[in-house]
Amino acid sequence: MKKKYFLASLLVVVLAIAVICLILWLKPDNSSTVTSANSATNLSNSMLEDKTVSDPTANDTSSNPTEPAEGLSASLQDTEIDCALEATPAGQLVLNVKIRRCFEYFLTQIGEKSLGSIDQQVKQYIQHNLPTNAAAQATDLWQRYLKYREAEGKLQNSGANTDPDHLQRVLDQLTQLRQKYFNPAELNALFGDEMTYNQYTIDRLSILDNKSLNAAQKAQQLKQRFAQLPPTLQKNLEDMSKLQDLRALTQQIRQKNGSKAELQQMREQLVGHEAAERLEQLDQSRANWQSRVQDYLNQRQTILASNQAPEDKQRAITALRERQFSDDAERQRAVTYEHFRDQGTNINELLQ
């Protein structure tokens, strides 16, 4: 079994890249950033796997493992073992996302240890930390998880295609694969929040791509779709989702030279009247700053083009900078813009 079978989940990679591409596309400075698939996977895992799934039995008690894992690879030495397997008072395995984190923790050793060694290591860990019935359940789940990860590794790589219809097909394919190896309770425990988030991401992209909707209608539908998320995901994603939606819809409005009224209406739909008013004030402040910088750079250019001696030009520019900007922080920013202008950079893009 090759190491690639145990690389991060294909759909998580695709959807993480989708989100990252969208954010990069909307960045005001239009800078170019290269993000590897591994980085996308790490980002998505940190967003998804930290959101635990509630235990199916409300009266379950949690117990931390007492036996350490032996023979960990060099890369895992001195790390905290992320493997909090739990059993109910009746001795049954508690199904939650911690199980998946546990399995993936040991699988990170692929490349340093053989799969056979890891298999025996996990089984030993399970036996040391769970009662008999729960250990048998966990071992069976581990064996099926290995088969699932092998099958997942054989899925066709979809690259960075962010088309919502394509992403939906990938998600459906992955869901069907998981259903072959896990029952509904296991599926929800191991992948529930990830699947919910991935479906939300696809639906969000579909709304943004819907050309039959105006910006305000898109904002309304995005807000309604976000409200359908479980409360825990809403709490964790609210700020990020609002920021991404505002950037995306603002970009769409500006690309088609939409009016301020259209921009204001969209914002009110998405974040409410008071927040929309604050954003309008921020727009005005930004526009004022842009005007001041452009005026300064134009006057500076006039000085540079004059027949004055170099030292006189520098004194004149310094005096201009002190008149145009009120404090040292603003003046330092102005010097930065000077350097960009002198290098031929489009200052208008930097000021957006």
XYZ file of C-alpha atoms in Angstrom:
352
model
C 0.000 0.000 0.000
C 1.564 3.258 -1.068
C 1.955 6.313 1.051
C -0.321 8.314 -1.229
C -3.286 6.318 0.035
C -2.865 8.035 3.346
C -2.399 11.587 2.257
C -5.081 14.046 3.327
C -8.598 13.555 2.036
C -9.081 14.371 -1.639
C -12.222 16.385 -1.179
C -10.825 18.331 1.734
C -7.875 19.281 -0.475
C -10.111 20.305 -3.356
C -12.467 22.344 -1.234
C -9.680 23.950 0.757
C -8.035 24.998 -2.526
C -11.412 26.317 -3.667
C -11.734 28.502 -0.606
C -8.118 29.658 -0.820
C -8.419 30.468 -4.539
C -11.557 32.469 -3.835
C -9.874 34.430 -1.058
C -6.805 35.128 -3.209
C -9.023 36.226 -6.082
C -10.744 38.730 -3.801
C -7.651 40.116 -2.060
C -7.507 43.899 -2.503
C -3.827 43.946 -3.349
C -4.234 41.312 -6.074
C -0.954 39.762 -4.989
C -0.073 36.319 -6.221
C 0.295 33.516 -3.712
C 1.237 29.933 -4.354
C -0.339 27.397 -1.973
C 0.575 23.735 -2.006
C -1.952 20.936 -1.695
C -0.431 19.977 1.643
C -0.888 23.504 2.971
C -4.494 23.458 1.837
C -4.999 20.159 3.600
C -3.512 21.455 6.838
C -5.700 24.554 6.696
C -8.842 22.562 6.049
C -8.029 20.024 8.765
C -7.499 22.796 11.299
C -10.876 24.255 10.355
C -12.809 20.997 10.303
C -11.298 18.495 12.668
C -11.261 20.840 15.657
C -15.058 20.788 15.659
C -16.067 17.753 17.680
C -19.205 15.753 17.068
C -21.479 15.238 20.069
C -21.435 11.799 21.617
C -24.517 9.740 20.689
C -25.191 8.882 24.328
C -25.738 11.904 26.523
C -24.755 10.081 29.725
C -21.453 8.757 28.389
C -18.384 9.418 30.528
C -15.041 10.306 28.983
C -11.796 8.652 29.976
C -8.332 9.672 28.860
C -5.924 6.940 27.706
C -3.564 5.752 30.403
C -1.136 3.661 28.394
C 1.348 5.459 26.120
C 1.972 4.283 22.581
C 5.271 2.512 22.136
C 7.746 2.774 19.281
C 6.571 6.050 17.808
C 8.535 7.277 14.793
C 11.087 10.040 15.170
C 8.699 12.713 13.888
C 6.216 11.935 16.680
C 8.692 11.733 19.534
C 7.945 14.275 22.269
C 4.498 14.996 20.798
C 1.248 14.753 22.706
C -0.587 11.638 21.545
C -3.812 12.770 19.886
C -5.712 9.595 20.605
C -8.347 10.060 23.318
C -10.390 6.910 22.743
C -13.402 6.640 25.031
C -15.806 3.995 26.307
C -19.230 4.249 27.904
C -19.832 2.926 31.430
C -21.344 -0.128 29.718
C -18.047 -0.757 27.922
C -19.112 0.353 24.430
C -16.966 2.496 22.146
C -17.918 6.178 22.111
C -18.193 7.306 18.485
C -16.796 10.782 17.875
C -14.295 12.588 15.680
C -11.513 11.845 18.179
C -11.349 8.331 16.742
C -10.492 9.661 13.310
C -7.881 12.004 14.782
C -6.394 9.037 16.611
C -6.141 6.932 13.472
C -4.677 9.794 11.459
C -2.154 10.533 14.211
C -0.634 7.079 13.846
C -0.892 7.139 10.042
C 1.349 10.215 9.895
C 4.206 7.775 10.472
C 3.830 6.370 6.937
C 7.234 6.702 5.305
C 9.031 6.213 8.608
C 7.328 2.969 9.614
C 5.704 0.216 7.571
C 1.928 0.000 7.461
C 2.145 -3.392 9.142
C 4.050 -1.898 12.071
C 1.548 0.934 12.381
C -1.324 -1.560 12.269
C 0.132 -3.527 15.172
C 0.912 -0.321 17.056
C -2.689 0.925 16.803
C -4.117 -2.438 17.817
C -1.830 -2.558 20.845
C -2.790 0.970 21.820
C -6.486 0.123 21.552
C -6.103 -2.989 23.682
C -4.235 -1.057 26.389
C -6.712 1.811 26.600
C -10.202 0.364 26.111
C -12.235 -2.378 27.786
C -12.760 -5.609 25.861
C -15.970 -4.799 23.970
C -14.949 -1.239 23.112
C -11.501 -2.468 22.030
C -13.069 -4.989 19.662
C -15.286 -2.281 18.178
C -12.369 0.122 17.795
C -10.181 -2.536 16.172
C -12.913 -3.398 13.678
C -13.392 0.293 12.890
C -9.625 0.701 12.452
C -9.486 -2.148 9.927
C -12.313 -0.642 7.909
C -10.719 2.792 8.134
C -7.531 1.410 6.600
C -9.496 -0.079 3.699
C -11.370 3.180 3.232
C -8.160 5.233 3.147
C -6.695 2.900 0.549
C -9.805 3.222 -1.608
C -9.867 6.979 -1.121
C -6.299 7.215 -2.382
C -7.409 5.639 -5.651
C -10.001 8.305 -6.380
C -9.094 10.386 -9.420
C -7.369 13.612 -8.431
C -9.501 16.552 -9.483
C -6.865 19.245 -9.231
C -7.984 22.782 -8.373
C -11.255 22.778 -10.299
C -13.565 25.045 -8.283
C -16.685 24.691 -10.430
C -19.551 24.021 -7.955
C -21.097 21.267 -10.082
C -17.758 19.502 -10.317
C -17.158 19.831 -6.584
C -20.614 18.428 -5.894
C -19.839 15.354 -7.983
C -16.577 14.866 -6.089
C -18.349 15.199 -2.742
C -21.066 12.751 -3.790
C -18.442 10.280 -4.936
C -16.562 10.530 -1.658
C -19.764 10.174 0.366
C -20.715 7.031 -1.549
C -17.264 5.596 -0.885
C -17.514 6.286 2.831
C -20.943 4.680 2.996
C -19.377 1.433 1.797
C -17.171 1.207 4.874
C -19.109 2.914 7.684
C -22.641 2.825 9.039
C -24.582 6.107 9.451
C -23.567 6.609 13.097
C -19.895 6.051 12.290
C -20.107 8.240 9.211
C -21.556 11.106 11.205
C -19.036 10.721 14.025
C -15.937 10.511 11.841
C -16.853 12.899 9.019
C -20.056 14.728 10.008
C -18.755 18.265 10.471
C -16.397 17.970 7.504
C -19.186 16.814 5.212
C -21.487 19.578 6.464
C -18.815 22.197 5.909
C -17.906 20.904 2.458
C -21.539 20.948 1.360
C -21.897 24.481 2.706
C -18.809 25.555 0.760
C -20.209 24.139 -2.472
C -23.610 25.754 -1.913
C -21.913 29.057 -1.170
C -19.926 28.932 -4.409
C -23.106 28.059 -6.326
C -24.861 31.123 -4.951
C -21.931 33.385 -5.803
C -21.806 31.943 -9.348
C -25.562 32.331 -9.946
C -25.786 34.997 -12.643
C -29.574 35.234 -12.340
C -29.257 36.840 -8.891
C -28.212 40.388 -8.087
C -25.810 41.130 -5.244
C -28.531 41.771 -2.662
C -30.297 38.521 -3.550
C -27.028 36.621 -3.303
C -26.386 38.193 0.094
C -29.826 37.110 1.291
C -29.350 33.544 0.102
C -25.835 33.345 1.579
C -27.188 34.508 4.923
C -30.019 31.969 4.794
C -27.641 29.153 3.867
C -25.294 30.039 6.704
C -28.228 29.941 9.144
C -28.774 26.291 8.200
C -25.394 25.274 9.628
C -25.266 23.632 13.073
C -24.746 26.178 15.886
C -21.179 25.010 16.575
C -20.104 25.521 12.976
C -21.903 28.861 12.839
C -19.952 30.039 15.858
C -16.619 28.944 14.413
C -17.221 30.138 10.845
C -19.312 33.285 11.236
C -16.591 35.924 10.995
C -14.704 34.164 8.202
C -17.857 33.521 6.155
C -19.098 37.094 6.437
C -15.693 38.438 5.436
C -15.474 36.139 2.416
C -19.033 36.883 1.317
C -18.527 40.640 1.652
C -15.324 40.499 -0.378
C -16.849 38.325 -3.073
C -20.012 40.375 -3.530
C -18.188 43.700 -3.274
C -15.815 42.541 -6.001
C -18.708 41.487 -8.220
C -20.445 44.849 -7.782
C -17.298 46.819 -8.531
C -16.424 44.707 -11.547
C -19.704 45.719 -13.187
C -19.427 49.325 -11.948
C -22.379 48.946 -9.624
C -23.741 51.882 -7.663
C -23.148 52.788 -4.028
C -26.819 52.074 -3.401
C -26.399 48.545 -4.699
C -23.345 48.055 -2.512
C -25.183 49.390 0.531
C -28.207 47.174 -0.115
C -26.021 44.089 -0.375
C -24.225 44.887 2.847
C -27.455 45.504 4.741
C -28.773 42.130 3.607
C -25.608 40.368 4.676
C -24.514 42.093 7.900
C -27.320 44.470 8.885
C -27.854 48.227 8.719
C -25.420 49.318 11.445
C -22.539 47.228 10.133
C -23.282 48.433 6.593
C -23.063 52.026 7.818
C -19.691 51.333 9.417
C -18.455 49.816 6.180
C -19.600 52.908 4.294
C -17.637 55.096 6.711
C -14.618 52.873 6.160
C -15.024 53.284 2.391
C -15.074 57.060 2.787
C -11.997 56.997 5.004
C -10.175 54.788 2.514
C -11.169 57.021 -0.400
C -9.901 60.072 1.491
C -6.592 58.367 2.158
C -6.238 57.326 -1.474
C -6.874 60.899 -2.598
C -4.268 62.281 -0.207
C -1.653 59.745 -1.304
C -2.282 60.333 -4.995
C -2.101 64.102 -4.527
C 1.163 63.751 -2.622
C 2.724 61.458 -5.222
C 1.684 63.789 -8.050
C 3.199 66.816 -6.315
C 6.327 64.814 -5.532
C 6.622 63.865 -9.182
C 6.408 67.535 -10.149
C 9.268 68.323 -7.775
C 11.368 65.476 -9.159
C 10.802 66.741 -12.702
C 11.854 70.291 -11.809
C 15.268 71.855 -12.449
C 16.174 72.115 -8.770
C 19.377 70.660 -7.373
C 19.006 67.111 -5.973
C 19.381 68.271 -2.363
C 16.777 71.003 -2.904
C 14.385 68.451 -4.388
C 14.803 66.221 -1.347
C 14.155 69.092 1.049
C 11.064 70.078 -0.899
C 9.727 66.504 -0.882
C 10.358 66.196 2.867
C 8.489 69.453 3.504
C 5.644 68.301 1.254
C 5.396 64.993 3.093
C 5.242 66.760 6.465
C 2.475 69.066 5.248
C 0.451 66.296 3.590
C 0.543 63.759 6.414
C -0.155 64.377 10.063
C 2.007 61.811 11.864
C 5.099 59.658 11.462
C 3.117 56.495 10.692
C 1.382 58.128 7.730
C 4.656 59.595 6.493
C 6.343 56.214 6.640
C 3.492 54.700 4.624
C 3.927 57.529 2.125
C 7.630 56.683 1.764
C 6.649 53.071 1.029
C 4.302 54.219 -1.722
C 7.109 56.380 -3.108
C 9.313 53.317 -3.489
C 6.555 51.388 -5.249
C 5.838 54.306 -7.590
C 9.540 54.666 -8.426
C 9.665 50.931 -9.243
C 6.776 51.283 -11.694
C 4.124 49.599 -9.532
C 0.490 50.581 -10.096
C -0.252 52.490 -6.903
C -3.996 52.384 -7.534
C -3.960 48.612 -7.013
C -2.069 48.949 -3.736
C -4.494 51.541 -2.454
C -7.605 49.432 -3.057
